Amino acid sequence: MVNAMPGNAGGWQRDDGESPERGLILAYAPTIDAANALAALLALDDRLGETLRTTSEPMLGQIRLKWWEDALEALDRAPAPAEPVLQGIAAAVVRPDVTGGAVAGIVAGWSVLLDPELDAEALRAHGERGARLFTLAGQIAGAAERDPVAVAGQGWALADLALKLSDPGEAAAARALAETALDRACSVRWSRNGRALGAMAHLARLDLAGVERGSPRRMLRALWHRMSGR
């Protein structure tokens, strides 16, 4: 269980949108539209994590996440309300081939953290949060079919989770799943249009290795991936 929050939702610290690594990743996107879409999706992911981090009761957490799910689905029928994250999704992500309902699928991966225990099925469900985010971002960026975007997203989400779980058994299980997914994602040469997502997978792998964020090793690894796709 994560630290002192409903279910497994506590202790959540996400990379904020102003961090140097976030800016670096967005600079790897092939177009401004792709960068804006990835930024909007990550802002949504940050907000969902913050929603659980600041929730004291599982039932309240479910209500708050349901609000987000409904609000995202409503983007297919009406303009976004005066909420910055929803407006960002509406402006940069939702389009004829990407629905608000598809974006709403990210919410389910967060909901499982409200359960008191995380078994293998729940961990995989949480990994789908990253798979959905990466798949949508990759679709908008024009990533190649060979780019393992879904697997990379699963590994990215599970690595993030593994480093924040206080239960040793759950943390080890999340880490094992993350390592398997990231090994696959980092073993291929990514297309130019997919390299922002590929770089996120490589950096998540370094997170698991304990390499400090902002270190030269991380910057060089990301730069090499941008140039080579490896």
XYZ file of C-alpha atoms in Angstrom, residues 69-222:
154
model
C -14.377 10.267 -16.471
C -17.785 11.808 -17.168
C -16.280 15.222 -17.961
C -13.863 13.715 -20.492
C -16.606 11.704 -22.181
C -18.750 14.862 -22.354
C -16.111 16.517 -24.562
C -17.561 14.457 -27.415
C -20.895 16.227 -27.024
C -20.198 19.735 -25.752
C -17.474 22.362 -25.349
C -15.106 21.994 -22.424
C -16.103 23.717 -19.181
C -13.913 26.383 -17.579
C -11.389 23.859 -16.286
C -7.823 24.246 -17.677
C -6.971 20.543 -17.978
C -10.235 19.732 -19.761
C -9.794 22.731 -22.033
C -6.299 21.508 -22.872
C -7.587 18.046 -23.755
C -10.411 19.515 -25.852
C -8.056 21.826 -27.745
C -5.054 19.558 -28.267
C -6.252 15.948 -28.110
C -9.912 15.510 -29.063
C -10.414 15.346 -32.830
C -12.386 13.198 -35.278
C -10.164 10.175 -34.712
C -9.529 10.683 -30.964
C -12.595 10.907 -28.733
C -12.996 12.222 -25.237
C -14.284 8.768 -24.358
C -10.957 7.278 -25.426
C -9.094 9.744 -23.224
C -11.413 8.881 -20.324
C -9.971 5.370 -20.376
C -6.927 6.729 -18.550
C -9.066 7.231 -15.442
C -9.660 3.508 -14.899
C -5.972 2.878 -14.332
C -5.982 5.330 -11.459
C -9.179 3.943 -9.945
C -7.566 0.604 -9.085
C -5.259 2.385 -6.632
C -8.265 2.911 -4.383
C -8.342 -0.828 -3.670
C -6.760 -1.860 -0.342
C -4.439 -4.347 -2.038
C -2.894 -4.574 -5.468
C -2.750 -8.017 -7.037
C -1.220 -8.794 -10.422
C -4.479 -8.044 -12.237
C -4.787 -4.641 -10.573
C -1.179 -3.798 -11.393
C -1.746 -4.625 -15.044
C -4.901 -2.501 -14.992
C -2.888 0.402 -13.669
C -0.345 -0.158 -16.429
C -3.143 0.372 -18.931
C -3.265 3.987 -17.762
C 0.116 4.507 -19.395
C -0.687 2.318 -22.376
C -3.752 4.434 -23.190
C -1.879 7.718 -22.731
C 1.037 6.613 -24.926
C -1.251 5.138 -27.578
C -3.223 8.366 -27.914
C -0.084 10.502 -27.948
C 1.519 8.188 -30.490
C -1.551 8.278 -32.713
C -1.529 12.073 -32.793
C 2.243 12.215 -33.333
C 2.127 9.707 -36.178
C 4.289 7.099 -34.463
C 5.141 4.086 -36.611
C 3.289 0.802 -36.185
C 6.560 -0.821 -35.129
C 6.941 1.575 -32.192
C 5.943 -0.328 -29.008
C 3.941 2.594 -27.656
C 1.477 0.605 -25.518
C 4.196 -1.547 -23.935
C 6.293 1.550 -23.254
C 3.323 3.227 -21.610
C 2.669 0.227 -19.405
C 6.278 0.185 -18.266
C 6.318 3.946 -17.674
C 3.200 3.831 -15.490
C 4.279 0.767 -13.525
C 7.783 2.134 -12.929
C 6.208 5.294 -11.546
C 3.993 3.196 -9.292
C 6.732 0.825 -8.143
C 8.797 3.676 -6.743
C 5.894 4.925 -4.628
C 4.414 1.746 -3.156
C 5.257 1.249 0.513
C 4.291 -2.452 0.566
C 7.514 -4.317 -0.383
C 5.697 -7.177 -2.102
C 3.497 -4.902 -4.197
C 6.461 -2.681 -5.069
C 8.501 -5.694 -6.174
C 5.636 -7.014 -8.300
C 5.107 -3.625 -9.962
C 8.839 -3.288 -10.585
C 9.056 -6.726 -12.182
C 6.203 -5.937 -14.576
C 7.701 -2.520 -15.334
C 11.139 -3.938 -16.058
C 9.725 -6.548 -18.435
C 7.734 -3.946 -20.357
C 10.547 -1.390 -20.451
C 13.090 -3.988 -21.577
C 10.858 -4.663 -24.570
C 10.208 -1.004 -25.267
C 13.871 -0.033 -25.036
C 15.187 -2.884 -27.182
C 13.926 -1.526 -30.516
C 14.724 1.433 -32.746
C 11.897 3.952 -32.530
C 10.658 6.017 -35.443
C 11.322 9.757 -35.361
C 7.671 10.470 -34.660
C 7.647 8.131 -31.690
C 10.862 9.204 -30.004
C 9.311 11.461 -27.393
C 7.539 8.375 -26.042
C 10.601 6.195 -26.476
C 12.642 8.670 -24.460
C 10.044 8.518 -21.684
C 10.495 4.741 -21.579
C 14.279 5.040 -21.364
C 14.015 7.616 -18.576
C 11.564 5.413 -16.676
C 14.110 2.628 -16.894
C 16.700 4.946 -15.350
C 14.184 5.814 -12.618
C 14.110 2.139 -11.651
C 17.909 2.078 -11.677
C 17.967 4.950 -9.206
C 19.561 7.478 -11.552
C 18.747 10.930 -10.205
C 16.478 13.116 -12.298
C 18.292 15.931 -14.048
C 21.626 14.080 -13.969
C 23.951 14.240 -17.013
C 23.525 10.496 -17.550
C 19.787 10.925 -18.058
C 20.207 13.889 -20.371
C 22.769 12.069 -22.491
C 20.593 8.957 -22.682
C 17.630 10.994 -23.865
